[in-house]
mmCIF file with all atom_site columns, C-alpha atoms in Angstrom:
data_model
loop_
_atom_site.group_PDB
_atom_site.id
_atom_site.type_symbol
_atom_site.label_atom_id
_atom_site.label_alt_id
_atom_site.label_comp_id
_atom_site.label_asym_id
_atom_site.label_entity_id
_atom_site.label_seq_id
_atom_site.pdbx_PDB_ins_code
_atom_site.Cartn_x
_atom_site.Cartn_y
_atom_site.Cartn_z
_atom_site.occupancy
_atom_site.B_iso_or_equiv
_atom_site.pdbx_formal_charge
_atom_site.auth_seq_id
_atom_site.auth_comp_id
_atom_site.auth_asym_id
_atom_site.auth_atom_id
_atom_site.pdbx_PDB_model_num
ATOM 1   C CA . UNK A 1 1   ? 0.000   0.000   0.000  1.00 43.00 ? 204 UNK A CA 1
ATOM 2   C CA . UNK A 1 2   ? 1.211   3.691   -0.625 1.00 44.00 ? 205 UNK A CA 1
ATOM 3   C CA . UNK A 1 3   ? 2.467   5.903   1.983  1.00 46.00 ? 206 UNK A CA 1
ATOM 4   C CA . UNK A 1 4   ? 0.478   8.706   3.006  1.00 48.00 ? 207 UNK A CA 1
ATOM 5   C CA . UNK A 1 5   ? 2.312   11.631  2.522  1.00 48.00 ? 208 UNK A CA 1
ATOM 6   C CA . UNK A 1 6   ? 1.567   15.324  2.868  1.00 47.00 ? 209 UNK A CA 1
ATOM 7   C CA . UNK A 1 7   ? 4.231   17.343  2.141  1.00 45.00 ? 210 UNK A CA 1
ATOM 8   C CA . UNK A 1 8   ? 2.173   20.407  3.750  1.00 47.00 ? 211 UNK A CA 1
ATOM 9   C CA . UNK A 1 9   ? 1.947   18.587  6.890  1.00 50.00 ? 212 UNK A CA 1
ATOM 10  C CA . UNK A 1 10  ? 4.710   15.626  7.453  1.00 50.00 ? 213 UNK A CA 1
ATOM 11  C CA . UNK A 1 11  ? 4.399   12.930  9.599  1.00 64.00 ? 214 UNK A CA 1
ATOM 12  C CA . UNK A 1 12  ? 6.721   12.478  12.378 1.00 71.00 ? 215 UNK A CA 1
ATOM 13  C CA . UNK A 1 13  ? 8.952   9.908   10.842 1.00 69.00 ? 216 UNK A CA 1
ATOM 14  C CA . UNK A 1 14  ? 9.178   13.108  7.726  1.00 69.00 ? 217 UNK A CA 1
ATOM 15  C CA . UNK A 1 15  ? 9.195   15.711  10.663 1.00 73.00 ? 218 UNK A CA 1
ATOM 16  C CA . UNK A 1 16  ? 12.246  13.896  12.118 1.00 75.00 ? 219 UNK A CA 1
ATOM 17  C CA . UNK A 1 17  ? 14.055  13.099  8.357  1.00 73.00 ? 220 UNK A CA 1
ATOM 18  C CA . UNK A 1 18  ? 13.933  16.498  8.040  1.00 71.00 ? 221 UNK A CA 1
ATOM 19  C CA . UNK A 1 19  ? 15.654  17.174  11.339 1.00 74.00 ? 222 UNK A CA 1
ATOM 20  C CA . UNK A 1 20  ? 17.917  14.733  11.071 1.00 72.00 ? 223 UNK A CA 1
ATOM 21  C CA . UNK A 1 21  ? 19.019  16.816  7.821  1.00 69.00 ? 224 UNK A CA 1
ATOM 22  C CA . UNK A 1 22  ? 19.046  20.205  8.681  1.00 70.00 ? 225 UNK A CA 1
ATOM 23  C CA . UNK A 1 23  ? 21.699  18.781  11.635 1.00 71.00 ? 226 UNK A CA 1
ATOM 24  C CA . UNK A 1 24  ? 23.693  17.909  8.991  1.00 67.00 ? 227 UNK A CA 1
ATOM 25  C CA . UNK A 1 25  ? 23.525  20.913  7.358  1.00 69.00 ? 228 UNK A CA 1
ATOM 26  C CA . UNK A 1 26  ? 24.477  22.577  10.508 1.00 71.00 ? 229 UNK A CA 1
ATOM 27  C CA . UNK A 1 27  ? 27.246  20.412  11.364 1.00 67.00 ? 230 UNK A CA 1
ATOM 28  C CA . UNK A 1 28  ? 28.503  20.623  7.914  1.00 66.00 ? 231 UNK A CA 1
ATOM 29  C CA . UNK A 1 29  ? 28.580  16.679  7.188  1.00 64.00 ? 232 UNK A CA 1
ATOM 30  C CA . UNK A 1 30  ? 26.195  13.946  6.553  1.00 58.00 ? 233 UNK A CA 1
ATOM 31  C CA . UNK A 1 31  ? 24.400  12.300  9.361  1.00 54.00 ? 234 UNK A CA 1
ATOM 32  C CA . UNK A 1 32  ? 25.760  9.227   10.358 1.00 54.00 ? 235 UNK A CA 1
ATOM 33  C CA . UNK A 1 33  ? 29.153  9.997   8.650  1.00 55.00 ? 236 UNK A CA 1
ATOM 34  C CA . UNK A 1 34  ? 30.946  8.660   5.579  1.00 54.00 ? 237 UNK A CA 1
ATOM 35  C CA . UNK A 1 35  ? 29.485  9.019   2.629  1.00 57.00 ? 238 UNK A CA 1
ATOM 36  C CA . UNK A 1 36  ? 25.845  9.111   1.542  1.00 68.00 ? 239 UNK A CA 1
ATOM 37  C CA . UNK A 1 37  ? 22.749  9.634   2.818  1.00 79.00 ? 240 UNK A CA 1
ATOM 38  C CA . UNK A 1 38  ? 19.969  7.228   1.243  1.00 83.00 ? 241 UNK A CA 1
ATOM 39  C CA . UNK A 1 39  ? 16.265  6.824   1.891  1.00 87.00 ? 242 UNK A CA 1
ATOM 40  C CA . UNK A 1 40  ? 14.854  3.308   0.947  1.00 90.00 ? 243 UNK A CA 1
ATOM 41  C CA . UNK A 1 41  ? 11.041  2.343   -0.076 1.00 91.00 ? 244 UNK A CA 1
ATOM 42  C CA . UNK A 1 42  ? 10.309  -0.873  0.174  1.00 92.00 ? 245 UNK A CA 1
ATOM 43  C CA . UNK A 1 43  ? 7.129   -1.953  -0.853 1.00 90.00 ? 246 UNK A CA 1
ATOM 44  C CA . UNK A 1 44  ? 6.444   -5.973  -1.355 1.00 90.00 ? 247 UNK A CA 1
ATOM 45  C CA . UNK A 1 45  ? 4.216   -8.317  -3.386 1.00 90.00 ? 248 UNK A CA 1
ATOM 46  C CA . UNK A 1 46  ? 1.636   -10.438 -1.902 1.00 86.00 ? 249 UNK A CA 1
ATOM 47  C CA . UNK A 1 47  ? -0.080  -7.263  0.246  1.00 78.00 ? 250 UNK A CA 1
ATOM 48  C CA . UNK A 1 48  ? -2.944  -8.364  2.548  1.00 74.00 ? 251 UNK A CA 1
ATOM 49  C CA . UNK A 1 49  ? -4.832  -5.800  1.751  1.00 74.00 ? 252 UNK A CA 1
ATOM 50  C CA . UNK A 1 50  ? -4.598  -6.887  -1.508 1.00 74.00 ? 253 UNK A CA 1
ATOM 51  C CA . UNK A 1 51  ? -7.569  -9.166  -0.631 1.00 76.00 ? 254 UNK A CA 1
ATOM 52  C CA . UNK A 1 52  ? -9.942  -5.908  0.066  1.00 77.00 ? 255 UNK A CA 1
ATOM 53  C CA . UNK A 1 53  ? -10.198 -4.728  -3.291 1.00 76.00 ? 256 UNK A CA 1
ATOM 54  C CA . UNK A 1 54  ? -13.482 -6.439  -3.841 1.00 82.00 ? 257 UNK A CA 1
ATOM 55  C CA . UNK A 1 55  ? -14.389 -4.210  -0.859 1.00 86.00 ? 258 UNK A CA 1
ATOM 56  C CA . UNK A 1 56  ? -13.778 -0.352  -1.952 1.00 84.00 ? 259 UNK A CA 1
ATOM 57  C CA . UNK A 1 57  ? -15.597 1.081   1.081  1.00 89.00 ? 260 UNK A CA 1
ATOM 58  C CA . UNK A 1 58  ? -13.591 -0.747  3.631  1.00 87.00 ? 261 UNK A CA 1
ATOM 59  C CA . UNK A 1 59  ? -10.652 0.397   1.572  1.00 83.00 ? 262 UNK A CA 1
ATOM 60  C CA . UNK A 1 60  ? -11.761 3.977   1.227  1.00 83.00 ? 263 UNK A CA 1
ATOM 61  C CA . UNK A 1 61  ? -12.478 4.222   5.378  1.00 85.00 ? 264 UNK A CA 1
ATOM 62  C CA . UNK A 1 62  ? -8.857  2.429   5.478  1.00 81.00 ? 265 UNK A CA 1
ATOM 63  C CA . UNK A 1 63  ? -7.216  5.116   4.024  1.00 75.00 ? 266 UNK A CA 1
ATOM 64  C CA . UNK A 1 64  ? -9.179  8.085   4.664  1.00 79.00 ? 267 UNK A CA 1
ATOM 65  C CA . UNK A 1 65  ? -10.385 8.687   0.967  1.00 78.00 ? 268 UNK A CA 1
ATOM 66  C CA . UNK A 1 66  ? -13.479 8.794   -1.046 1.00 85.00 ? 269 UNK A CA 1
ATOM 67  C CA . UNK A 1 67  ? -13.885 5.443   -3.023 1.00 84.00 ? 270 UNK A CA 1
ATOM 68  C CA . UNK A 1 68  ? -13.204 7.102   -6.141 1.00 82.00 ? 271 UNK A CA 1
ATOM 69  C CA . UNK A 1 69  ? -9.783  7.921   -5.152 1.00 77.00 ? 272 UNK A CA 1
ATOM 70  C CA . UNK A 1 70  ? -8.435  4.810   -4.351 1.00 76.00 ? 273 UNK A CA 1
ATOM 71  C CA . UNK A 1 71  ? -6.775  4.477   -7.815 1.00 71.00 ? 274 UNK A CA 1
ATOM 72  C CA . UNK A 1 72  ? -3.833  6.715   -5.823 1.00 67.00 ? 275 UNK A CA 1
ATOM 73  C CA . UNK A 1 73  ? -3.586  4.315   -3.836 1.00 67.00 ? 276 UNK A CA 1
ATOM 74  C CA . UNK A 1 74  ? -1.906  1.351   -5.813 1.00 63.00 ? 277 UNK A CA 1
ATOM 75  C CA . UNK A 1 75  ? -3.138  -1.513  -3.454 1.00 63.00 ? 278 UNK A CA 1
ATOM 76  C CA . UNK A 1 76  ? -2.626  -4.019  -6.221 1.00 74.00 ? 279 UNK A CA 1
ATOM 77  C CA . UNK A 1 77  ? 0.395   -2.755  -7.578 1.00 85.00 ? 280 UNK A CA 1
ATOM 78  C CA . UNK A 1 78  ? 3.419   -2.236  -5.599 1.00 88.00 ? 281 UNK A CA 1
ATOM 79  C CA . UNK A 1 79  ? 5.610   -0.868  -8.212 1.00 88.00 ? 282 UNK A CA 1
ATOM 80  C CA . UNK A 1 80  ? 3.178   1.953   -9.015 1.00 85.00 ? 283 UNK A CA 1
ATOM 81  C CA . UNK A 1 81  ? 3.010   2.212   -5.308 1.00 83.00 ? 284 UNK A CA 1
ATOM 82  C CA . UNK A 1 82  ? 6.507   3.052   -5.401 1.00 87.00 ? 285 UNK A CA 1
ATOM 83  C CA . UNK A 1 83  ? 6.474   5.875   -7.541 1.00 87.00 ? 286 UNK A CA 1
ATOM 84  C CA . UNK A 1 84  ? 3.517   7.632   -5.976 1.00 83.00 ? 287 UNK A CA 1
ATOM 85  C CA . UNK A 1 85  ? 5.631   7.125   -2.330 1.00 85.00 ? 288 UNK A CA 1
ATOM 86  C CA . UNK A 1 86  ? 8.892   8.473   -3.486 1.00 90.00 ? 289 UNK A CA 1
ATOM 87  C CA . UNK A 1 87  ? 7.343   11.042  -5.366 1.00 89.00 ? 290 UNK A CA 1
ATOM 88  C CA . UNK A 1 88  ? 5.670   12.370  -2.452 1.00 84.00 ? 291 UNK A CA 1
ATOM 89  C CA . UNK A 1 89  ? 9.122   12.185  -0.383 1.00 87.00 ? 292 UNK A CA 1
ATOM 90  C CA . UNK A 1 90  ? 10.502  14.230  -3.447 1.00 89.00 ? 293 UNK A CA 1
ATOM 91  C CA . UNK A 1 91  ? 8.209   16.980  -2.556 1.00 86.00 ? 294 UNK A CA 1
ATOM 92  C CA . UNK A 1 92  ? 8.933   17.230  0.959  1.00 82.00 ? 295 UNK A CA 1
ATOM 93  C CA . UNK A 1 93  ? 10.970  20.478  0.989  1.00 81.00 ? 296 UNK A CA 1
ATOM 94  C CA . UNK A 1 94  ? 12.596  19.493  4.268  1.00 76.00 ? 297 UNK A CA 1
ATOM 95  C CA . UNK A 1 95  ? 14.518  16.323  3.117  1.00 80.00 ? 298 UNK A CA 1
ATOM 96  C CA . UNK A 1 96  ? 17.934  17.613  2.167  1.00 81.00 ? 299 UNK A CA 1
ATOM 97  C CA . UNK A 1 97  ? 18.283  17.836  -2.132 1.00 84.00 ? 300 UNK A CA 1
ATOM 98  C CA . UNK A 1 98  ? 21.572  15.626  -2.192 1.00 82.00 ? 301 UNK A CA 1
ATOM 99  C CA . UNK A 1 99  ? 19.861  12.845  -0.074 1.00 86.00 ? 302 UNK A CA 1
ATOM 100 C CA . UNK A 1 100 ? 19.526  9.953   -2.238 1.00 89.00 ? 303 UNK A CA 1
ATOM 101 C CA . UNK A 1 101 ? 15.992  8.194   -2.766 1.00 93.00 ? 304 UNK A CA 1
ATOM 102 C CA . UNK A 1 102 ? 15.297  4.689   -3.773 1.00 94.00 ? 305 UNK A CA 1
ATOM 103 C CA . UNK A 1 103 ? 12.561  2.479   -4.479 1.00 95.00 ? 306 UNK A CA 1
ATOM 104 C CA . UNK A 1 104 ? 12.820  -1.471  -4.380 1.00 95.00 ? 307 UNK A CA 1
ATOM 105 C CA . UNK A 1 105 ? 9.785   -4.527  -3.938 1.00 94.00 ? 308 UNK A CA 1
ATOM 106 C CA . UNK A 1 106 ? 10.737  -7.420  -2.011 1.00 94.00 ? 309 UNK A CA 1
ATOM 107 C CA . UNK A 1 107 ? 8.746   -10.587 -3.580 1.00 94.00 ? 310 UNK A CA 1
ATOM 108 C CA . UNK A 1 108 ? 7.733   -12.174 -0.550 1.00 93.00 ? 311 UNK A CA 1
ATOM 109 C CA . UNK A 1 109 ? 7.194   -15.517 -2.671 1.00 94.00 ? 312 UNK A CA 1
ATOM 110 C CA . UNK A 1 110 ? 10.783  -15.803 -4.095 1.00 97.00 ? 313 UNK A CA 1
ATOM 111 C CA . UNK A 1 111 ? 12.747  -13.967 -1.531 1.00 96.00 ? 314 UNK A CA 1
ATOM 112 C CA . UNK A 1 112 ? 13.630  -11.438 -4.306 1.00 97.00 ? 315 UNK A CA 1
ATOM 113 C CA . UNK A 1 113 ? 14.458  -7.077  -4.572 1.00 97.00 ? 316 UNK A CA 1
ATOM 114 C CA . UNK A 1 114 ? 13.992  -5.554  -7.167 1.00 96.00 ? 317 UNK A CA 1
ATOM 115 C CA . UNK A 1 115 ? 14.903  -2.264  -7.727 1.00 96.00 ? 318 UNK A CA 1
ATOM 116 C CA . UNK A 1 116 ? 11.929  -0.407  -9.183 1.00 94.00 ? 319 UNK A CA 1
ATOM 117 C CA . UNK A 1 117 ? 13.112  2.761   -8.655 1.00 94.00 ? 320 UNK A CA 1
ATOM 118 C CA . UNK A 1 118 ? 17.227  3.277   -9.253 1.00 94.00 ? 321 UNK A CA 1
ATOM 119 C CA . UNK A 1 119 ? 19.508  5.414   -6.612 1.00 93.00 ? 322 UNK A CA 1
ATOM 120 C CA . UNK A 1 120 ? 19.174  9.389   -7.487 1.00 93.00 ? 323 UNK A CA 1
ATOM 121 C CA . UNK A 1 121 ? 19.749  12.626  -5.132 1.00 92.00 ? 324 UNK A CA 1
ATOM 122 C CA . UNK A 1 122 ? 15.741  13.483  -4.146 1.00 90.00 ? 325 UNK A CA 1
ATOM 123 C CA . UNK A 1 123 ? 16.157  16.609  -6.483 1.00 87.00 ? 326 UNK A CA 1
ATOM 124 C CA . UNK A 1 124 ? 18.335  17.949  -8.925 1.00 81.00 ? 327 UNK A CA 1
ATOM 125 C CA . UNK A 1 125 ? 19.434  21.443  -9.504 1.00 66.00 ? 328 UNK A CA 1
#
């Protein structure tokens, strides 16, 4: 399932990304030190709630969105789910520009990663 993500109003986990970056920023060097900083999204095949689609209204109250806007969503696919995640992290104007961003999906029946969405800073220029 996709992430919900408001860049206007982050969740905590964003709230404390963007912390953890302007600290850097402050201190002059990454967080962590070495190199690179790198967000991951992993989404994975085989979602439970998967099973709901027959059932758009539980969906809809699951998420906190009118039926018809469950398409956003990507409950079936988690590659699509992906894109609409990291694009939302992309927007975030709090998460440092030279962080990188990543998207994979674990197959849960092969044991598998795919990378779905290749290593790149979160913007560019």
């Amino acid at each position: 399932m996709s992430l919900e993500l408001n860049p206007a109003k982050p969740s905590g986990l964003l709230e404390q990304l963007g912390l953890l970056g302007r600290i850097g920023e402050i201190a002059g060097e990454i967080p962590g030190g070495g190199g690179e900083f790198h967000l991951i999204v992993l989404q994975h095949t085989d979602c439970g709630i998967t099973r709901l689609v027959g059932d758009p209204a539980m969906l809809a109250r699951y998420f906190q969105v009118q039926e018809g806007d469950l398409r956003t969503k990507a409950v079936t696919n988690p590659g699509a789910a992906l894109a609409v995640d990291v694009a939302a992290l992309r927007a975030i104007p709090a998460l440092p520009a030279a962080w990188l961003i990543s998207g994979l999906v674990y197959d849960v029946a092969t044991g598998l990663v795919e990378i779905v969405v290749p290593p790149a800073p979160i913007r560019t220029g």
